Coordinates of C-alpha atoms in Angstrom, one line a residue:
Chain A
M697 CA 220.9 110.2 217.3
L698 CA 220.5 113.9 216.4
A699 CA 222.6 113.3 213.3
L700 CA 220.0 110.9 212.0
I701 CA 217.2 113.4 212.1
R702 CA 216.8 115.2 208.7
P703 CA 213.9 117.2 207.4
D704 CA 212.2 115.7 204.3
A705 CA 212.9 118.8 202.3
W706 CA 216.7 118.0 202.4
N707 CA 216.3 114.6 200.9
L708 CA 216.1 115.5 197.2
P709 CA 219.1 117.8 197.1
L710 CA 221.1 115.3 199.2
F711 CA 220.1 112.5 196.8
L712 CA 221.2 114.6 193.7
H713 CA 224.4 115.7 195.4
V714 CA 225.4 112.1 196.4
L715 CA 224.4 110.6 193.0
G716 CA 226.3 113.3 191.2
A717 CA 229.4 112.8 193.4
T718 CA 229.4 109.0 193.0
V719 CA 229.0 109.3 189.2
L720 CA 231.7 112.0 189.2
F721 CA 234.1 109.6 191.1
G722 CA 233.4 106.8 188.6
T723 CA 233.7 108.9 185.4
V724 CA 236.9 110.8 186.6
G725 CA 238.2 107.3 187.3
V726 CA 237.6 106.3 183.7
V727 CA 239.5 109.4 182.4
A728 CA 242.4 108.6 184.8
V729 CA 242.6 104.9 183.8
A730 CA 242.3 105.8 180.1
G731 CA 245.0 108.3 180.5
F732 CA 247.3 105.8 182.2
A733 CA 246.5 103.2 179.6
I734 CA 247.5 105.6 176.8
R735 CA 251.0 105.7 178.3
R736 CA 251.3 101.9 178.0
S737 CA 249.3 101.1 174.8
T738 CA 250.9 101.5 171.4
N739 CA 247.9 100.2 169.3
H740 CA 244.9 101.9 171.0
Q741 CA 246.0 105.4 171.8
L742 CA 243.4 107.0 169.6
L743 CA 240.6 104.9 171.1
L744 CA 241.8 105.6 174.7
A745 CA 242.0 109.3 174.0
R746 CA 238.4 109.2 172.6
V747 CA 237.3 107.3 175.7
A748 CA 238.8 110.0 177.9
Q749 CA 237.2 112.8 175.9
R750 CA 233.7 111.4 175.6
T751 CA 233.6 110.3 179.2
Y752 CA 234.8 113.8 180.2
M753 CA 232.1 115.5 178.0
L754 CA 229.2 113.2 178.7
G755 CA 230.0 111.9 182.2
V756 CA 232.3 114.1 184.2
I757 CA 230.8 117.5 183.3
P758 CA 227.1 116.6 183.9
A759 CA 228.0 114.7 187.1
Y760 CA 230.0 117.6 188.4
I761 CA 227.1 120.0 187.7
L762 CA 224.7 117.6 189.5
M763 CA 227.0 117.3 192.5
R764 CA 227.7 121.0 192.7
V765 CA 224.1 122.2 192.3
G766 CA 223.0 119.6 194.8
A767 CA 225.7 120.8 197.2
Q768 CA 224.6 124.4 196.9
W769 CA 220.9 123.5 197.2
I770 CA 221.3 121.5 200.4
D771 CA 223.8 124.0 201.9
S772 CA 221.1 126.7 201.5
K773 CA 218.6 124.6 203.4
E774 CA 220.9 123.2 206.1
F775 CA 222.9 126.4 206.7
P776 CA 220.6 129.3 205.6
N777 CA 222.6 131.8 207.6
G778 CA 226.0 130.7 206.3
N779 CA 227.4 129.5 209.6
E780 CA 228.9 126.4 208.0
P781 CA 231.1 123.9 209.9
G782 CA 234.6 123.0 208.7
W783 CA 233.5 119.7 207.0
V784 CA 231.3 121.7 204.6
G785 CA 234.3 123.9 203.8
V786 CA 236.4 120.9 202.9
G787 CA 233.6 119.8 200.4
F788 CA 233.5 123.3 198.8
L789 CA 237.3 123.5 198.6
V790 CA 237.5 120.1 196.8
S791 CA 234.6 120.9 194.5
D792 CA 235.7 124.5 193.6
A793 CA 239.4 123.7 193.3
G794 CA 238.3 120.6 191.4
A795 CA 236.4 122.7 188.9
I796 CA 239.7 124.5 188.0
L797 CA 241.5 121.2 187.7
L798 CA 238.7 119.7 185.5
I799 CA 238.8 122.8 183.2
I800 CA 242.6 122.2 182.8
V801 CA 241.9 118.5 182.0
G802 CA 239.3 119.6 179.5
I803 CA 241.8 121.9 177.7
L804 CA 244.5 119.1 177.7
L805 CA 242.0 116.6 176.2
A806 CA 241.0 119.1 173.5
V807 CA 244.6 119.8 172.6
R808 CA 245.3 116.0 172.3
R809 CA 249.0 116.4 171.9
Q810 CA 250.8 113.2 173.0
R811 CA 253.1 114.8 175.6
I812 CA 250.3 117.0 177.0
L813 CA 248.0 114.1 177.4
L814 CA 250.4 112.5 179.8
A815 CA 249.4 115.1 182.4
V816 CA 245.7 114.0 182.3
P817 CA 246.0 110.8 184.4
L818 CA 248.1 112.6 187.0
L819 CA 245.6 115.4 187.4
T820 CA 242.5 113.2 187.3
G821 CA 244.2 110.7 189.7
L822 CA 244.8 113.6 192.1
Y823 CA 241.2 114.6 191.8
V824 CA 240.0 111.1 192.6
I825 CA 242.0 111.2 195.8
A826 CA 240.6 114.7 196.6
L827 CA 237.1 113.3 196.1
G828 CA 237.9 110.6 198.6
V829 CA 239.0 113.2 201.1
A830 CA 235.7 115.1 200.5
W831 CA 233.4 112.1 201.0
V832 CA 235.2 111.1 204.2
S833 CA 234.8 114.6 205.5
M834 CA 231.1 114.9 204.3
S835 CA 230.1 111.6 205.8
G836 CA 232.2 111.6 209.0
K837 CA 231.6 115.3 209.7
P838 CA 234.6 115.5 212.1
Chain B
M633 CA 234.5 111.0 215.7
S634 CA 231.8 108.7 217.2
T635 CA 231.3 105.1 216.3
Y636 CA 228.3 106.1 214.2
Q637 CA 230.4 108.6 212.2
W638 CA 233.1 106.0 211.5
L639 CA 230.6 103.4 210.4
L640 CA 229.0 106.0 208.1
V641 CA 232.4 106.8 206.6
F642 CA 233.0 103.2 205.7
H643 CA 229.4 102.7 204.5
V644 CA 229.5 105.8 202.3
T645 CA 233.0 104.7 201.0
G646 CA 231.3 101.4 200.0
A647 CA 228.5 103.4 198.2
F648 CA 231.0 105.4 196.3
L649 CA 232.9 102.3 195.1
L650 CA 229.6 100.6 194.2
L651 CA 227.9 103.5 192.3
G652 CA 231.2 104.9 191.0
G653 CA 232.1 101.4 189.8
G654 CA 228.8 101.2 188.0
A655 CA 229.3 104.5 186.3
F656 CA 232.9 103.4 185.4
A657 CA 231.6 100.2 183.8
A658 CA 228.7 102.0 182.0
S659 CA 231.0 104.6 180.5
L660 CA 233.3 101.9 179.0
N661 CA 230.3 99.7 177.9
L662 CA 228.8 102.6 176.0
M663 CA 232.1 103.1 174.2
A664 CA 232.2 99.4 173.3
L665 CA 228.7 99.7 171.7
G666 CA 230.3 102.0 169.0
R667 CA 233.3 99.7 168.2
D668 CA 233.6 96.9 165.7
R669 CA 237.3 95.9 166.0
P670 CA 237.7 92.9 168.3
S671 CA 240.9 94.2 169.9
D672 CA 239.0 97.4 170.8
I673 CA 236.3 95.3 172.5
V674 CA 239.1 93.3 174.3
L675 CA 240.6 96.5 175.6
L676 CA 237.3 98.1 176.8
F677 CA 236.0 95.0 178.4
G678 CA 239.4 94.4 180.0
L679 CA 239.2 97.9 181.6
I680 CA 235.7 97.1 182.9
R681 CA 237.3 94.5 185.2
I682 CA 238.6 97.4 187.3
A683 CA 235.0 98.4 187.9
V684 CA 234.2 94.8 189.0
V685 CA 236.8 95.0 191.7
A686 CA 235.4 98.3 192.9
I687 CA 231.8 97.1 192.8
T688 CA 232.7 93.9 194.7
L689 CA 234.6 95.8 197.4
G690 CA 231.9 98.5 197.5
T691 CA 229.1 95.9 197.9
L692 CA 230.9 94.3 200.9
L693 CA 231.6 97.6 202.6
A694 CA 228.1 99.1 202.0
F695 CA 226.4 95.8 203.2
V696 CA 228.5 95.0 206.3
F697 CA 228.7 98.6 207.6
G698 CA 225.1 99.3 206.6
L699 CA 223.9 96.4 208.7
W700 CA 226.1 97.6 211.6
L701 CA 224.7 101.1 211.2
V702 CA 221.1 99.9 211.4
H703 CA 222.0 98.4 214.8
E704 CA 224.0 101.4 215.9
A705 CA 221.4 104.0 214.9
G706 CA 218.6 102.1 216.6
Y707 CA 216.6 101.1 213.4
G708 CA 215.1 97.6 213.1
Y709 CA 216.3 94.9 210.7
G710 CA 212.6 94.3 209.8
D711 CA 212.0 98.0 208.9
G712 CA 210.5 98.2 205.4
W713 CA 213.2 100.5 203.9
V714 CA 216.0 98.3 205.3
V715 CA 214.4 95.1 203.9
A716 CA 213.8 96.8 200.5
A717 CA 217.4 98.1 200.3
I718 CA 218.8 94.6 201.1
V719 CA 216.5 92.9 198.6
A720 CA 217.4 95.6 195.9
L721 CA 221.1 95.3 196.7
I722 CA 221.0 91.5 196.3
A723 CA 218.9 91.7 193.1
A724 CA 221.4 94.3 191.7
N725 CA 224.3 92.0 192.4
A726 CA 222.4 89.0 190.8
L727 CA 221.6 91.0 187.7
G728 CA 225.1 92.5 187.4
G729 CA 226.7 89.1 187.9
A730 CA 224.5 87.5 185.2
G731 CA 225.3 90.4 182.8
G732 CA 229.0 90.1 183.7
R733 CA 229.1 86.4 182.9
R734 CA 227.5 87.1 179.5
D735 CA 230.0 89.9 178.9
E736 CA 232.9 87.5 179.8
K737 CA 231.8 85.2 177.0
T738 CA 231.7 88.2 174.6
A739 CA 235.2 89.2 175.7
K740 CA 236.4 85.6 175.1
L741 CA 235.0 85.7 171.6
A742 CA 236.6 89.1 171.0
R743 CA 240.0 87.8 172.2
E744 CA 239.8 84.8 169.8
L745 CA 238.8 87.1 166.9
A746 CA 241.6 89.6 167.7
A747 CA 244.1 86.8 167.6
A748 CA 242.8 85.6 164.3
G749 CA 243.2 88.7 162.3
D750 CA 241.2 91.3 164.2
E751 CA 238.5 91.6 161.6
P752 CA 235.0 92.9 162.6
S753 CA 232.5 90.1 163.1
A754 CA 228.7 90.2 162.9
E755 CA 228.5 87.7 165.8
L756 CA 230.7 89.8 168.0
R757 CA 228.7 92.9 167.2
A758 CA 225.4 91.1 168.0
R759 CA 226.9 89.9 171.4
V760 CA 228.1 93.4 172.3
H761 CA 224.6 94.8 171.5
D762 CA 222.8 91.8 173.1
P763 CA 219.6 93.4 174.6
I764 CA 219.5 90.8 177.5
S765 CA 223.1 91.6 178.6
L766 CA 222.4 95.3 178.4
A767 CA 219.1 95.0 180.3
L768 CA 220.9 92.9 183.0
S769 CA 223.7 95.4 183.4
Y770 CA 221.8 98.6 183.3
G771 CA 218.9 97.1 185.3
S772 CA 221.5 96.4 188.0
G773 CA 222.6 100.0 187.9
L774 CA 219.1 101.3 188.2
L775 CA 218.6 99.1 191.3
L776 CA 221.7 100.6 192.8
V777 CA 220.2 104.1 192.3
L778 CA 217.0 102.8 194.0
V779 CA 219.1 101.6 197.0
L780 CA 220.7 105.1 197.3
A781 CA 217.2 106.7 197.2
L782 CA 216.0 104.3 200.0
M783 CA 219.1 105.1 202.1
I784 CA 218.3 108.8 201.8
W785 CA 214.5 108.9 202.1
K786 CA 214.2 106.0 204.5
P787 CA 210.5 105.6 203.8
G788 CA 208.5 104.6 206.9
A789 CA 211.4 105.3 209.3

């Protein structure tokens, strides 16, 4: 029952963190699916590349910032002395390594060369799996 | 991990599929608003079907494991925040379902137009921008955000 008790001051940062993480999951999924579809489609490659770019700029980046700021905010409240358990470390590992991965995806989308774009669905697909590992770790707190 | 922790993992997985699916559908719907070619609409509305699968699975997981969690954590099924969350989740599904049925008719028209020369059509444009369909779909999304807020704040608990 102790796990259920949470001070009211933690609610807003937790809400922003979870909302950002869920939107990040969905929008990274769009970039991954658009990337896979580019490999199959012959008539709509330009449209799919635009879907991936716009979703990245208007969805993935804002959602990542919301998730990461919310994470830091609630971490500062829940663990003010820095003695974080392992499940918090998994979350930070996925988010910080994910930032590097997302920067690479952004560069690939900006370059827009056909062969280079092929890496986008693989990298974003990998990140979707990593986000799954993070939410299992965050919610289960093993 | 305890039973409570396992239930929470599946409940949160449902929430991610539900809200993530909503964000997925919204991203593609926003792109469709800026397109005129019927085959483009067919492609974008076709990809939204992936979100429908995620939303359906997410609703089931969030609902079933959420109800189980209420019992496991010692809350009451009559608690205000629990009732409000259930009502909001059902309303979100009803709105999303109604919006989805209208979008399916739009996708059918887009497929017909794509097969008949793929020329832009005023009727298709009007259907893609239909304010009722948009209100139903985005209203559903806002209700899902409300459910998330209720889950976190648990007002009255």
